[in-house]
Coordinates of C-alpha atoms in Angstrom, one line a residue:
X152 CA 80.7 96.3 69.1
X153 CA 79.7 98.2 71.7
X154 CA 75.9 97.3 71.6
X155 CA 76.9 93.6 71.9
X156 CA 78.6 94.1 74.9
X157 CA 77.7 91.7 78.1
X158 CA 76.4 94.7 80.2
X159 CA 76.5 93.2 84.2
X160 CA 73.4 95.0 84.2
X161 CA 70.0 93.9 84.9
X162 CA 66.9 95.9 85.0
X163 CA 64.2 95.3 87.4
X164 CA 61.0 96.0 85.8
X165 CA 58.9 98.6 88.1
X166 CA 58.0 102.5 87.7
X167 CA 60.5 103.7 87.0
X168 CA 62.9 100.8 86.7
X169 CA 65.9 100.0 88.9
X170 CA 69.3 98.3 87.9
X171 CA 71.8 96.0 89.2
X172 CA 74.7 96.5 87.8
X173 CA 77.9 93.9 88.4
X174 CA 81.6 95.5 89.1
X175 CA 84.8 94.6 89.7
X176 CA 87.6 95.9 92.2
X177 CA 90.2 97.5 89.1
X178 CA 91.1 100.5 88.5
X179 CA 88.0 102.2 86.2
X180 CA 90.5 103.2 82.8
X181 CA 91.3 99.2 82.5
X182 CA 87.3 98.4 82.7
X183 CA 85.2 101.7 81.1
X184 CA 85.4 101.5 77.8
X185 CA 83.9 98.0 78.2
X186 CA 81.4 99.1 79.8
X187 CA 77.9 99.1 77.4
X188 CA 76.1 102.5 76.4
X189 CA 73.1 100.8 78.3
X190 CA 74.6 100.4 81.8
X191 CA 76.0 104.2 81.3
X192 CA 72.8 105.3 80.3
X193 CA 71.4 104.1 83.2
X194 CA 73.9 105.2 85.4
X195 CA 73.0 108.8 84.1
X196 CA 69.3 108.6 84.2
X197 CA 69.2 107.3 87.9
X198 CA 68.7 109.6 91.0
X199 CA 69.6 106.8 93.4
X200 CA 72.3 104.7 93.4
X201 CA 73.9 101.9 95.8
X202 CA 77.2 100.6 95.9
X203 CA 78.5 97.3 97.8
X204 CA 79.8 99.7 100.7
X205 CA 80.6 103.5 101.0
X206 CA 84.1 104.3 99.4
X207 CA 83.9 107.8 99.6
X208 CA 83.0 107.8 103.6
X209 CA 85.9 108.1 106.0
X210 CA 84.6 105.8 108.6
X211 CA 84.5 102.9 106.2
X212 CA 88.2 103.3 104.9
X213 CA 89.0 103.6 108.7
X214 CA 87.0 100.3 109.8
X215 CA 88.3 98.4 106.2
X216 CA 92.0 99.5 107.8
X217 CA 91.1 98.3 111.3
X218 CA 89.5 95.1 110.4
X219 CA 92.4 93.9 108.2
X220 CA 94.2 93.9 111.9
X221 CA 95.2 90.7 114.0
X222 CA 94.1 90.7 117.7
X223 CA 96.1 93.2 119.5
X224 CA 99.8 92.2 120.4
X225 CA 99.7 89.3 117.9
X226 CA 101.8 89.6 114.7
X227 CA 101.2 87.7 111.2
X228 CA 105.4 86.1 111.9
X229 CA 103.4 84.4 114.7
X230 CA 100.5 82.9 112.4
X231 CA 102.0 81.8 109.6
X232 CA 104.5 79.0 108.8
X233 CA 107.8 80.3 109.1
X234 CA 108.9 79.4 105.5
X235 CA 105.5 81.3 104.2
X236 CA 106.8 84.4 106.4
X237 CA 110.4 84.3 105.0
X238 CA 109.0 83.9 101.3
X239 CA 106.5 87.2 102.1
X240 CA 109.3 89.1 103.6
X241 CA 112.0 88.4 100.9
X242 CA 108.9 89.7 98.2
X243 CA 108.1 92.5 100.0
X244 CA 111.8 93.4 100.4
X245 CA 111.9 92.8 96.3
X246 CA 109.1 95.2 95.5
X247 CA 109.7 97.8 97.7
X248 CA 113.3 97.8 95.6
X249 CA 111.6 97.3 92.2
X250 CA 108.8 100.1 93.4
X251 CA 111.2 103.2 92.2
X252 CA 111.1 101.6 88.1
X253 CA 107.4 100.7 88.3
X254 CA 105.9 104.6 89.0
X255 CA 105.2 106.5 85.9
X256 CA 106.1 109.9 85.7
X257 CA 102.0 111.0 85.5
X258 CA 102.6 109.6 89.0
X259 CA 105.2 111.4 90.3
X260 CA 103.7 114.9 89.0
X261 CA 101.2 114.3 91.2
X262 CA 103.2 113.4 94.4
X263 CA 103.1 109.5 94.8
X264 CA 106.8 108.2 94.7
X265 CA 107.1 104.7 95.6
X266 CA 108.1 105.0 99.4
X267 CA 104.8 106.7 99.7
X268 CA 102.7 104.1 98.2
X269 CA 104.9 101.1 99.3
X270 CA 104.2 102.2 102.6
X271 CA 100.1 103.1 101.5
X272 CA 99.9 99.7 100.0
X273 CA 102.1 97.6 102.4
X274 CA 102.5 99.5 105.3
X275 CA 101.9 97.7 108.4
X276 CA 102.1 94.8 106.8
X277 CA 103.1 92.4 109.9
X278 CA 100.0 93.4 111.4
X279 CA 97.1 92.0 109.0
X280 CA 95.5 89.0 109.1
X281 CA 96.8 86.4 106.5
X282 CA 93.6 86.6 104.1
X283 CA 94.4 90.6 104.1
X284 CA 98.1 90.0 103.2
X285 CA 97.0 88.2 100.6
X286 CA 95.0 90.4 99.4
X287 CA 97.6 93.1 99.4
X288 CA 100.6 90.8 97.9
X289 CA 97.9 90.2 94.7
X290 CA 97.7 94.3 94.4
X291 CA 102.2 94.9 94.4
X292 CA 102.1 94.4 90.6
X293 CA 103.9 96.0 88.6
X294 CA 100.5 96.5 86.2
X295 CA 98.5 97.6 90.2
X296 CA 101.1 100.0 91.4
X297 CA 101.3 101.7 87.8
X298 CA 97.3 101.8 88.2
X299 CA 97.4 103.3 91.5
X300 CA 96.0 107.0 91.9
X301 CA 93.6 105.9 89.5
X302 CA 90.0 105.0 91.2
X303 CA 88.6 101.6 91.2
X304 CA 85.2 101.4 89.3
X305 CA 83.3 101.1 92.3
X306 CA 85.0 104.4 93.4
X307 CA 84.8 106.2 90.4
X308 CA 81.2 105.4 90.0
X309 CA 80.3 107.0 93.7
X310 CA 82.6 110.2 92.9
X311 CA 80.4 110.5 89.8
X312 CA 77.4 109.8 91.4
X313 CA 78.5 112.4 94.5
X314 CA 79.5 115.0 91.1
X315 CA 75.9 114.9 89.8
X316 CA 74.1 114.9 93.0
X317 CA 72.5 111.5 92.9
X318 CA 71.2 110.1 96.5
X319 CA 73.7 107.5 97.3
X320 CA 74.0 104.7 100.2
X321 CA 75.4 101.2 100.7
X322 CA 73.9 97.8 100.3
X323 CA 76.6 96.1 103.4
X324 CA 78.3 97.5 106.1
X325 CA 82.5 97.1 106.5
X326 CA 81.8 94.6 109.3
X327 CA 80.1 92.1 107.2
X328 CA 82.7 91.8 104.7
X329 CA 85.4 91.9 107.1
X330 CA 83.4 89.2 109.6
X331 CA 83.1 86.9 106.3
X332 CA 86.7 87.5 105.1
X333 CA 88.2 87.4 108.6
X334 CA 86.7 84.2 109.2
X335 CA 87.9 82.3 106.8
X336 CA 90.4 79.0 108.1
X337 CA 94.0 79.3 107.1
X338 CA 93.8 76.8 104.7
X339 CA 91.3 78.4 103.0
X340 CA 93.2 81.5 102.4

């Protein structure tokens, strides 16, 4: 039942309230119709609304690209372990072969065959950091490629909130996420 939905929201109790709301980096069709009538409601009723960063600004897709970067001149073939370099290599060279069978034909009527989003998705690959390669090996599914053109939640959520003309901003800036995610050890990625 809908009503007995976990809701990831909280209220704050002031005039008028405010809500935290919890979300999660997948595509917004696998997740909304989870999502309780109260934390839509609330969504609705709101005139300002914060997201973890600012999806829908250009300068923090550009600085999430940059920061996903090794130091200039060095490649990821010369930080990892050369067996963990022929594995990723050998899978990328798998998916970008399986990537033609994977895109659905709603895709393709709206432009995105797979060299495009092979190259979206993977594209500079040799380039990112190890805990960014990671990051992009978990998303080249065959489930997250078929899901692709479709906005995450977080995504969806400022689009919406942009569509009705709600006051929007950002609770953390790209460069604290990418200082705590760059900095992690090798071994802990």
């Amino acid at each position: 039942q809908q009503n007995e939905l976990n809701s990831f929201l909280w209220t704050i109790k002031r005039d008028p309230p405010s809500y935290f709301f919890g979300t999660i980096h997948v595509p917004y069709t696998r997740v909304w119709d989870y999502v309780p009538e109260n934390s839509k409601k609330a969504f609705q009723q709101s005139h300002i609304v914060y997201f973890e960063l600012d999806l829908t600004d250009p300068y923090t897709i550009s600085a999430l690209t940059s920061c996903q970067l090794l130091p200039q001149g060095e490649n990821l073939q010369d930080v990892l372990p050369r067996d963990i370099y022929h594995r990723l290599k050998r899978h990328l060279e798998y998916v970008k072969l399986m990537m033609p069978s994977w895109i659905t034909p709603d895709q393709r009527g709206k432009g995105l065959y797979a060299d495009y989003l092979f190259n979206a998705i993977a594209g500079n690959w040799e380039r990112k950091r190890p805990v960014w390669a990671m990051l992009m090996v978990n998303s080249l599914t065959e489930v997250d490629v078929k899901s692709r053109g479709v906005p995450v939640l977080d995504l969806y959520l400022a689009q919406e909130a942009e569509r009705l003309r709600k006051q929007t901003g950002a609770v953390e800036k790209v460069e604290e996420q990418c200082h705590l995610l760059n900095g992690l050890n090798f071994s802990q990625v």
